PDB file of C-alpha atoms and ligand atoms in Angstrom:
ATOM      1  CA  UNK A   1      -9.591  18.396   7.330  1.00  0.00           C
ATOM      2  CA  UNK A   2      -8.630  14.881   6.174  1.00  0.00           C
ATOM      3  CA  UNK A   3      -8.843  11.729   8.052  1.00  0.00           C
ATOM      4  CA  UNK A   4      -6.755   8.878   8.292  1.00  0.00           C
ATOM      5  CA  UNK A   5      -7.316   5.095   9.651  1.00  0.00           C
ATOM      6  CA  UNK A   6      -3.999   3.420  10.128  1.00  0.00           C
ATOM      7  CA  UNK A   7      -5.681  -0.093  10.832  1.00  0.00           C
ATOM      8  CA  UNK A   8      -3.732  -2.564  13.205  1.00  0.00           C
ATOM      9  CA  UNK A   9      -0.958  -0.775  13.394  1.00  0.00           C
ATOM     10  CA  UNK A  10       0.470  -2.816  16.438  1.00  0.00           C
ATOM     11  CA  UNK A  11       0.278  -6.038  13.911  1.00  0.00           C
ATOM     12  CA  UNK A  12       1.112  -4.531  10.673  1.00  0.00           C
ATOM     13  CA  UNK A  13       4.100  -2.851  10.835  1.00  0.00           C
ATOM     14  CA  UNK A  14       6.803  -4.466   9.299  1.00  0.00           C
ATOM     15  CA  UNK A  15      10.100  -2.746   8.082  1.00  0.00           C
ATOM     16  CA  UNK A  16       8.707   0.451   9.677  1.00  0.00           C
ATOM     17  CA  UNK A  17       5.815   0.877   7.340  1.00  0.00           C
ATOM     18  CA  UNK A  18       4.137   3.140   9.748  1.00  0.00           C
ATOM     19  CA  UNK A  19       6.712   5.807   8.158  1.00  0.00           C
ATOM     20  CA  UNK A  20       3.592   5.996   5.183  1.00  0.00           C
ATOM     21  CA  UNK A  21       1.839   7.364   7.617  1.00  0.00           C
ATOM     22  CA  UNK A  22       4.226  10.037   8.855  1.00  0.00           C
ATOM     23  CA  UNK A  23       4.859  10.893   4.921  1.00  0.00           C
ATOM     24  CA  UNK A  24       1.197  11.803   4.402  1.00  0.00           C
ATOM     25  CA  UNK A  25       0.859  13.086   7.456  1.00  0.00           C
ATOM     26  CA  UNK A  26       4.530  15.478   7.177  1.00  0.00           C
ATOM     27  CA  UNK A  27       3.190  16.266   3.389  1.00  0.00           C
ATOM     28  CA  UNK A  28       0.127  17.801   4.258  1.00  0.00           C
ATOM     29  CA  UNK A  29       1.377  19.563   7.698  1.00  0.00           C
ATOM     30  CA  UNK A  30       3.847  21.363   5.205  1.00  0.00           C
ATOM     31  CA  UNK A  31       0.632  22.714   3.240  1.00  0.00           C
ATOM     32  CA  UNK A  32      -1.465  23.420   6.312  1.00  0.00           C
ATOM     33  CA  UNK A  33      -3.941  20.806   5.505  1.00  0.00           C
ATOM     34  CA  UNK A  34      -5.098  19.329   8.918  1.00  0.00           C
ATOM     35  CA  UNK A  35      -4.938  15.760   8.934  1.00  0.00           C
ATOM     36  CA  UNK A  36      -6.680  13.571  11.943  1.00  0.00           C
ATOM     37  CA  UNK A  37      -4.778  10.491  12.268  1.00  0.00           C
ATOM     38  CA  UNK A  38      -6.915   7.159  13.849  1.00  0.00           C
ATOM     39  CA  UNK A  39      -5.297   3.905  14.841  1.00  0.00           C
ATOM     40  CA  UNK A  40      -7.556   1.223  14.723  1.00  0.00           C
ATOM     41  CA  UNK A  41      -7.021  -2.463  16.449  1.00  0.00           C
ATOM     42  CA  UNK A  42      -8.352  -5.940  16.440  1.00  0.00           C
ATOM     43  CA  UNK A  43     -12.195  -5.698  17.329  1.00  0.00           C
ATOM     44  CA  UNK A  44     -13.016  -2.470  17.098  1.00  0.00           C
ATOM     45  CA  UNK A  45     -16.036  -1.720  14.935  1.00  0.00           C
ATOM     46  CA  UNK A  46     -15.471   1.113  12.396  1.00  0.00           C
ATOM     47  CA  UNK A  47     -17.354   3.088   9.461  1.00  0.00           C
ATOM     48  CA  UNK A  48     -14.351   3.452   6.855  1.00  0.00           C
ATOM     49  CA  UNK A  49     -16.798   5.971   4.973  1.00  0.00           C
ATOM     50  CA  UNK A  50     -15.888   8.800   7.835  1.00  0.00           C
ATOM     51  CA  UNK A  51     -12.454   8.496   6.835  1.00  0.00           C
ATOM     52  CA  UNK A  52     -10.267   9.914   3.644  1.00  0.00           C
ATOM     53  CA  UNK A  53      -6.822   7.893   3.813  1.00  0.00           C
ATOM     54  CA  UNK A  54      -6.861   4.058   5.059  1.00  0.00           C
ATOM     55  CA  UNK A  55      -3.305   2.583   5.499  1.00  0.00           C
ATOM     56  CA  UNK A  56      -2.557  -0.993   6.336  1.00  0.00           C
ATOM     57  CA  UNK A  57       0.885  -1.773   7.015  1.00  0.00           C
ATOM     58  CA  UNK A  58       2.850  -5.583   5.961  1.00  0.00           C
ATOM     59  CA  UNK A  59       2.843  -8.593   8.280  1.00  0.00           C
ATOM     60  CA  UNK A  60       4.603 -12.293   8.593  1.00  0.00           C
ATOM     61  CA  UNK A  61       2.491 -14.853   8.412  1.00  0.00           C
ATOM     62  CA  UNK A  62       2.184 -15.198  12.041  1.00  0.00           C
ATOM     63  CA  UNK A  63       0.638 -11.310  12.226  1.00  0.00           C
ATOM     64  CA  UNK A  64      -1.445 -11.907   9.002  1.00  0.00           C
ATOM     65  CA  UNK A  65      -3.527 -14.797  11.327  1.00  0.00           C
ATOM     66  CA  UNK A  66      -3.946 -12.897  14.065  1.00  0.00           C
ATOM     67  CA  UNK A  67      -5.587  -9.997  12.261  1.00  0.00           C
ATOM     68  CA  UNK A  68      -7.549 -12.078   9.771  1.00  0.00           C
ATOM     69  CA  UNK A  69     -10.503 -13.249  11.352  1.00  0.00           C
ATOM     70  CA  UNK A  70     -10.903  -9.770  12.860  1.00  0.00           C
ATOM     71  CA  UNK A  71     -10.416  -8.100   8.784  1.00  0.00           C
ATOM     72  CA  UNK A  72     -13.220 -10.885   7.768  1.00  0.00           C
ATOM     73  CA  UNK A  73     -15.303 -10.409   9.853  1.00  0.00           C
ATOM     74  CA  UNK A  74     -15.287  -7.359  11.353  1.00  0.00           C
ATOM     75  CA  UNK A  75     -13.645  -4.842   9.072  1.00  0.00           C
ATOM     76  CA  UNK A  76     -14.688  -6.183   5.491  1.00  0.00           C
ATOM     77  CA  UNK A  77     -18.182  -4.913   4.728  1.00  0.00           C
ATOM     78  CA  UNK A  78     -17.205  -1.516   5.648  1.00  0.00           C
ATOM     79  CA  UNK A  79     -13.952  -1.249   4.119  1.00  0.00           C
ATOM     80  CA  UNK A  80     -15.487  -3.143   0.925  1.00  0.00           C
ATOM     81  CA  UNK A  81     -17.955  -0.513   0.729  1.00  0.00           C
ATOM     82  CA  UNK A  82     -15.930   2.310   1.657  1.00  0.00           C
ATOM     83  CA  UNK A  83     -13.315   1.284  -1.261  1.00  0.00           C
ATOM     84  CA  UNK A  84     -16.446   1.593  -3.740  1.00  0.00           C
ATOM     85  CA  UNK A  85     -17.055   5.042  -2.205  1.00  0.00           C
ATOM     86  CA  UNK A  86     -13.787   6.265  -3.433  1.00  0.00           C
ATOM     87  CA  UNK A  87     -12.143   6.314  -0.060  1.00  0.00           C
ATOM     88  CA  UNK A  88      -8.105   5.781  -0.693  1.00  0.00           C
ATOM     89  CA  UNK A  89      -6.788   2.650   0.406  1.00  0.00           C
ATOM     90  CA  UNK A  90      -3.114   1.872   0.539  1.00  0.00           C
ATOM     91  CA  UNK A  91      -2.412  -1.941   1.314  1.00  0.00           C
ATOM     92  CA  UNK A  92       1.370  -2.975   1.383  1.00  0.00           C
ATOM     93  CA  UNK A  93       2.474  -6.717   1.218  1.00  0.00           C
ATOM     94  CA  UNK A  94       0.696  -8.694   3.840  1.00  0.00           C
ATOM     95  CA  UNK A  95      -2.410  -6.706   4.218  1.00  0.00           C
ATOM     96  CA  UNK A  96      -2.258  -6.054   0.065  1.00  0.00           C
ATOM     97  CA  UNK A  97      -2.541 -10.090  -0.252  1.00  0.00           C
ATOM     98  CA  UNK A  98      -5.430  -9.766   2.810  1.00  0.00           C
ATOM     99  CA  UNK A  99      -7.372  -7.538   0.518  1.00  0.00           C
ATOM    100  CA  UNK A 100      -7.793 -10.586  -2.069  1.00  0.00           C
ATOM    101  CA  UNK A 101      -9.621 -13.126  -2.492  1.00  0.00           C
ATOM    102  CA  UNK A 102      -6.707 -15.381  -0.256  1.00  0.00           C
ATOM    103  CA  UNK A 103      -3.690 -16.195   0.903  1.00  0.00           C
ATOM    104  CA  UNK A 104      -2.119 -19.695   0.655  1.00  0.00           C
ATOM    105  CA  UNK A 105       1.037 -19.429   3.673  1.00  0.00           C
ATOM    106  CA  UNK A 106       4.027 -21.178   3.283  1.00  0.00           C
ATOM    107  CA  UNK A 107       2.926 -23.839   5.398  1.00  0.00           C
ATOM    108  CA  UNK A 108       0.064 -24.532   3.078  1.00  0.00           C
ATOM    109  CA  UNK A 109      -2.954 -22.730   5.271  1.00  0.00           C
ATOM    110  CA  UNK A 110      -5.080 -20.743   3.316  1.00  0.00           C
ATOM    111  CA  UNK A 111      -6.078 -17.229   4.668  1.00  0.00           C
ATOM    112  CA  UNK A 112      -9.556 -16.062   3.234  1.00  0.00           C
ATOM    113  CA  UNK A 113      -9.264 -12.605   2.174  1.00  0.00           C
ATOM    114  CA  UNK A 114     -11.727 -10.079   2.219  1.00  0.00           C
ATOM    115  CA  UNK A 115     -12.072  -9.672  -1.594  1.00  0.00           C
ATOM    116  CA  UNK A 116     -11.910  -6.417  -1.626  1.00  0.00           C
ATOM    117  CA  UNK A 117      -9.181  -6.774  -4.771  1.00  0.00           C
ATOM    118  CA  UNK A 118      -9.483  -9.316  -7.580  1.00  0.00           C
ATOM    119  CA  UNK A 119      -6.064 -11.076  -6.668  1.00  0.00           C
ATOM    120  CA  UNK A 120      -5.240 -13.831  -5.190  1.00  0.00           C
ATOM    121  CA  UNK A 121      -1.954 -15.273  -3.340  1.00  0.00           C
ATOM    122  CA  UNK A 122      -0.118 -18.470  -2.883  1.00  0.00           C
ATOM    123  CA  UNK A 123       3.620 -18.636  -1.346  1.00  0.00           C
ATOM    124  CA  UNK A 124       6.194 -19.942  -3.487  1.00  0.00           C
ATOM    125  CA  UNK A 125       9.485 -21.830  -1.639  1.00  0.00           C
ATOM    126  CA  UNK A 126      11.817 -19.007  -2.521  1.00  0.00           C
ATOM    127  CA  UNK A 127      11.438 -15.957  -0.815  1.00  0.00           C
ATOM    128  CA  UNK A 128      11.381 -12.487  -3.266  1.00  0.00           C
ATOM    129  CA  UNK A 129      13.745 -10.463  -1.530  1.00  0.00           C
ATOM    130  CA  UNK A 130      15.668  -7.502  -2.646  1.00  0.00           C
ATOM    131  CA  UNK A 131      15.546  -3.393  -4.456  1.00  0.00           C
ATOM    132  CA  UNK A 132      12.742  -2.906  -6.637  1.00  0.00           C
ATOM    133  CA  UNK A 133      11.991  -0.490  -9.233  1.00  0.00           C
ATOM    134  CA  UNK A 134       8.779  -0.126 -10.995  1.00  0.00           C
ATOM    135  CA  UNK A 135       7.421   2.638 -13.354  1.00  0.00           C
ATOM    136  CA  UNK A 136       3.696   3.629 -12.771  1.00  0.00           C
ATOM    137  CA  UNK A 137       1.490   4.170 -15.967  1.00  0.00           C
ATOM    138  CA  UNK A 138       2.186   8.176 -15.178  1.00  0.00           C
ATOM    139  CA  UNK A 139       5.867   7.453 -16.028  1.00  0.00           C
ATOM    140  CA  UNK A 140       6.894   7.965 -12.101  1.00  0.00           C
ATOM    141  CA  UNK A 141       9.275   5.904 -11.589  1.00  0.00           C
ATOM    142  CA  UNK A 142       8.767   4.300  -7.690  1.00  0.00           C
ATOM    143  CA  UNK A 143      11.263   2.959  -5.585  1.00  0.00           C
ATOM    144  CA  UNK A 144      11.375   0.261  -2.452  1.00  0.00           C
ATOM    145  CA  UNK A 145      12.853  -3.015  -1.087  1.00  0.00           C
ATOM    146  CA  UNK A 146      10.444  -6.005  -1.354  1.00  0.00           C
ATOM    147  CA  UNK A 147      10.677  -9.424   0.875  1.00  0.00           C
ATOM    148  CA  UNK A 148       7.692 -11.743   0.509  1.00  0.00           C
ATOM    149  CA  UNK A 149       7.524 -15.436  -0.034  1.00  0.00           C
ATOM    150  CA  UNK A 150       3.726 -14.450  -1.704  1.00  0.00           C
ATOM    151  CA  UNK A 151       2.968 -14.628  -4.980  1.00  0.00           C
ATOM    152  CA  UNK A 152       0.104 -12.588  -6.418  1.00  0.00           C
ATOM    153  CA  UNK A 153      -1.760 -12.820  -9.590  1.00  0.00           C
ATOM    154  CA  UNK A 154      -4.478 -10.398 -10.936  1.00  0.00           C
ATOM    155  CA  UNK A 155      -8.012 -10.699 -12.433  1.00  0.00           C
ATOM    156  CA  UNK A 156     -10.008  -8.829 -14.700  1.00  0.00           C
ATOM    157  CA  UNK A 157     -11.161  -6.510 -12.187  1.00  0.00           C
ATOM    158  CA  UNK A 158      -7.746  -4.896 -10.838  1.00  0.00           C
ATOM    159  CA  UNK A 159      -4.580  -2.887 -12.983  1.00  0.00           C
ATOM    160  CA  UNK A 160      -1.005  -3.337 -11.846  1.00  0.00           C
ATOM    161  CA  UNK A 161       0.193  -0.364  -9.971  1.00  0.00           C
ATOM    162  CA  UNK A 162       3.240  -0.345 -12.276  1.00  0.00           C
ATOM    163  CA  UNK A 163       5.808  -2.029 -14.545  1.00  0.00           C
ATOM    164  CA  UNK A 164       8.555  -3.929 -12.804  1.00  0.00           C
ATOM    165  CA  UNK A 165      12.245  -2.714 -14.016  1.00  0.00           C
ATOM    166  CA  UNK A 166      14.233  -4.119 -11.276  1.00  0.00           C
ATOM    167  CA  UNK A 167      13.076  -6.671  -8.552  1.00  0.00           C
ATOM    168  CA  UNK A 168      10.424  -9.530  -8.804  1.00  0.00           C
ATOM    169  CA  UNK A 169       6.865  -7.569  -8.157  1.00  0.00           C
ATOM    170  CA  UNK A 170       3.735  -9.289  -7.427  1.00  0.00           C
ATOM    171  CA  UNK A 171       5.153 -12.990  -8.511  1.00  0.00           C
ATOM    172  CA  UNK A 172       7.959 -12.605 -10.429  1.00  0.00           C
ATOM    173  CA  UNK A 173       7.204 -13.951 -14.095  1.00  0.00           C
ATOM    174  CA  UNK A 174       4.620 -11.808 -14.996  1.00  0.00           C
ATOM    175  CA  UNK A 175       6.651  -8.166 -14.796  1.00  0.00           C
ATOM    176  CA  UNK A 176       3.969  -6.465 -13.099  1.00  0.00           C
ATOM    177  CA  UNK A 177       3.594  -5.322  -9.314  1.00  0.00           C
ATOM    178  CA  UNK A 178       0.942  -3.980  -7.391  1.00  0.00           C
ATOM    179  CA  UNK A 179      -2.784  -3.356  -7.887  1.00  0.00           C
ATOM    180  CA  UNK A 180      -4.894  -1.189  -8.297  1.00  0.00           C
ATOM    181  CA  UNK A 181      -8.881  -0.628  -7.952  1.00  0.00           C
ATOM    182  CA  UNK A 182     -10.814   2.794  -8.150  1.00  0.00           C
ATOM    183  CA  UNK A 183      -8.404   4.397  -5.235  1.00  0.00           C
ATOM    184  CA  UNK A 184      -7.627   1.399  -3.921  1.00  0.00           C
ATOM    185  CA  UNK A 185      -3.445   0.526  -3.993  1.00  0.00           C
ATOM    186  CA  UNK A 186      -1.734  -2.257  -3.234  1.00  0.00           C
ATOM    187  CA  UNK A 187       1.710  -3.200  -3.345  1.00  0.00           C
ATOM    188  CA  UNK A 188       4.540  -5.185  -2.071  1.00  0.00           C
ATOM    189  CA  UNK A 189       7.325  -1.893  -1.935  1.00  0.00           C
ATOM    190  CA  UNK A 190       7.861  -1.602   1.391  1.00  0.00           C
ATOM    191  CA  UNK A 191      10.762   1.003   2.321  1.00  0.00           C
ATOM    192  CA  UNK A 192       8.573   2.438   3.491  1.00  0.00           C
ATOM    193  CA  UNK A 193       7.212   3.020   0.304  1.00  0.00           C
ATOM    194  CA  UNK A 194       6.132   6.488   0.740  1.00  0.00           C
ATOM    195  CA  UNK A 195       8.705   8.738   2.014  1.00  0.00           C
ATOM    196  CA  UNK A 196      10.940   7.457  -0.825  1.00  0.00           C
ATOM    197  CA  UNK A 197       8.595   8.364  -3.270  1.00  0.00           C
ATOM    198  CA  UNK A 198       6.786  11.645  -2.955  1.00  0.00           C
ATOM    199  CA  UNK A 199       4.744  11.737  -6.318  1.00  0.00           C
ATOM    200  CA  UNK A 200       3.027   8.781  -4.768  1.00  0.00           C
ATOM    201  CA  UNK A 201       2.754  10.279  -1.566  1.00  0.00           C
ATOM    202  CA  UNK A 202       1.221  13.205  -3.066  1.00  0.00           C
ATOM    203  CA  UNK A 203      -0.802  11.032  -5.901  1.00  0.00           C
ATOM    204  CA  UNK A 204      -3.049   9.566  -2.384  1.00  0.00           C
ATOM    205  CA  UNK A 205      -3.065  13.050  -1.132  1.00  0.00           C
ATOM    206  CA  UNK A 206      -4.377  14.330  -4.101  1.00  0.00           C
ATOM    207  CA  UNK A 207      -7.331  12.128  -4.258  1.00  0.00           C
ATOM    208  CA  UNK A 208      -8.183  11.847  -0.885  1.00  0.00           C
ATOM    209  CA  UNK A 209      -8.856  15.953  -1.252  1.00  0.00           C
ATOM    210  CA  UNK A 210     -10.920  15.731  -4.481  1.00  0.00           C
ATOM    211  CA  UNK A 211     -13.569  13.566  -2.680  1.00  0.00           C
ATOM    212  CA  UNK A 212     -14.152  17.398  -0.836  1.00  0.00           C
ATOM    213  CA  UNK A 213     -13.995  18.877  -4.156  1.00  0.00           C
ATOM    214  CA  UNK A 214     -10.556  20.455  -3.494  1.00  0.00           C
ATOM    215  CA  UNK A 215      -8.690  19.672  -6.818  1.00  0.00           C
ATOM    216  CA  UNK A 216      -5.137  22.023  -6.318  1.00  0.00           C
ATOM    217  CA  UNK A 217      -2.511  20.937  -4.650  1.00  0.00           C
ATOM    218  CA  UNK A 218       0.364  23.386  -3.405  1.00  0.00           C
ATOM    219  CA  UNK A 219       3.464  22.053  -4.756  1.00  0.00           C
ATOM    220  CA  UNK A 220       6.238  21.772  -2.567  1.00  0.00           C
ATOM    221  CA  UNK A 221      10.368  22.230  -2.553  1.00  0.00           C
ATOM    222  CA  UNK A 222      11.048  18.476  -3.229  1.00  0.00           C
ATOM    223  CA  UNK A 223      14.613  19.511  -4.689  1.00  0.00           C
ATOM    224  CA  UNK A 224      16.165  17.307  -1.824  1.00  0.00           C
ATOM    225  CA  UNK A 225      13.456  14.584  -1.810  1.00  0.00           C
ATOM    226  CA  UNK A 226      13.967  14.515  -5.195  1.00  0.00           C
ATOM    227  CA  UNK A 227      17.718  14.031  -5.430  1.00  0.00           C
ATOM    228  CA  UNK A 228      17.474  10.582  -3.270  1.00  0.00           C
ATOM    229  CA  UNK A 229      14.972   9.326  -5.172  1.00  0.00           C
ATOM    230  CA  UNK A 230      17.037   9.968  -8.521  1.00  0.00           C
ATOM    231  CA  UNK A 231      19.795   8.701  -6.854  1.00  0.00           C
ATOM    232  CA  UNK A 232      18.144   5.695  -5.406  1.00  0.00           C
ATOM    233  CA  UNK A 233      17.002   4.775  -9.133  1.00  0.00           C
ATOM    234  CA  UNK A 234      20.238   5.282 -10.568  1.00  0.00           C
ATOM    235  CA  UNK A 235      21.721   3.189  -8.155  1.00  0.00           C
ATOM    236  CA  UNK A 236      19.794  -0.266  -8.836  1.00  0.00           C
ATOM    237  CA  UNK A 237      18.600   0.890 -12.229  1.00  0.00           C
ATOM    238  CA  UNK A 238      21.046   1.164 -15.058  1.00  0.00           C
ATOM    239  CA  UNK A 239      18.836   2.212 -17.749  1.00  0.00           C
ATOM    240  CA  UNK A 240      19.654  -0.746 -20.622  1.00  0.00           C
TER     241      UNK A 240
HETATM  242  N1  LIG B   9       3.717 -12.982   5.086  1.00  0.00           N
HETATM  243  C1  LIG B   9       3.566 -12.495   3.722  1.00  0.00           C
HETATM  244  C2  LIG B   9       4.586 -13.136   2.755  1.00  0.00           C
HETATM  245  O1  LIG B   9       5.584 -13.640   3.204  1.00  0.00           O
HETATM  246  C3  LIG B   9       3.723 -10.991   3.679  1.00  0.00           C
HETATM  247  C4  LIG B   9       5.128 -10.529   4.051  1.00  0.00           C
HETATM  248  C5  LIG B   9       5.212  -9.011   4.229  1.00  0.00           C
HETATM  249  O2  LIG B   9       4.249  -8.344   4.622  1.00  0.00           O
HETATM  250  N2  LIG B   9       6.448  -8.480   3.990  1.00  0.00           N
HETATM  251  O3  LIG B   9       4.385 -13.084   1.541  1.00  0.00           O
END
């Protein structure tokens, strides 16, 4: 069985990112892997080395300071040291820029992050709204919708998730988006991300079943799932 900690899902939830959940969760109930699904809030005291899958969902600013004391300083060790364990981590937008080092708001307060990730995030005045298309170093294309007024850059210790093709990505000059550390992801594609992009769906699945030494995973009809996101490409990506 796998297990998954959606953390503050009350808070972090914006433009129905809780549908990553119900992608992983969907895409393993169609191979008959079990999946236990945990929500975890503001002050509750976890060990993030019990679970497989960790999803944190995006937030306004508003959200991201009502969470952050409690990621500091009661979340961080364990997630810290569950992310050097291997455990898979998927971080969109506002908790991805809460898993840096900070986060400098729009109104100039600076969030401490949990520096998990080797980023770090200040706002810029214009907002990065809009489609985005990026193509991961496996040549998947992935597909989203991006709104953040953050901009993120990376150090030494983190890759981009993937190449930016159509949208802004982490800041919008350097043609990256996302990051990446051991099984750690982070990215600003909300959509949600995950039901519009199976391979990636299935890329967290994947890993989360090789920490149990279970390396094959039962492909499934995508023929439909597949079509949209084709489609989806083609529509904001005219290839040059
Ligand atoms: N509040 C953050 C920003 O504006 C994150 C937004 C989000 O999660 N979509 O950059």
């Amino acid at each position: 069985m796998l297990k998954l900690c959606y953390l503050y899902p009350d808070l972090m939830n914006l433009y129905g990112d809780r549908g990553n959940v119900i992608a992983i969760q969907k895409r393993c109930q169609w191979r008959g892997i079990d999946l236990r699904i945990d929500k975890i809030g503001i002050g509750e005291e976890v060990d993030f080395n019990d679970y497989d899958i960790i999803f944190m969902g995006g937030g306004q600013d508003r959200e991201q300071n009502l969470m952050s004391d409690d990621l500091l300083n009661v979340k961080a060790s364990s997630l810290r040291d569950a992310a050097e364990n291997g455990v898979v981590i998927l971080a969109v937008c506002g908790s991805y820029q809460l898993l840096g080092n900070y986060y400098k708001a729009q109104n100039g307060t600076e969030i401490p992050g949990i520096g998990l990730l080797d980023i770090y995030t200040e706002s810029g005045k214009e907002r990065l709204v809009g489609n985005i298309v990026i193509q991961m170093d496996s040549g998947d294309m992935v597909v989203g919708f991006e709104n953040h007024s953050g901009r993120t850059y990376l150090g030494e210790k983190v890759r981009p998730l993937g190449k930016v093709l159509v949208g802004n990505g982490n800041n919008g000059s350097d043609g990256y988006e996302g990051a990446v550390y051991k099984n750690v992801f982070g990215t600003y594609i909300h959509g949600p991300l995950l039901p519009k992009n199976p391979c990636l769906t299935d890329r967290l699945i994947s890993l989360a079943l090789a920490r149990h030494g279970v390396y094959e995973l039962t492909p499934l009809d995508d023929r439909i799932e597949n079509m949209a996101h084709q489609r989806a490409i083609d529509l904001f990506y005219k290839k040059a």
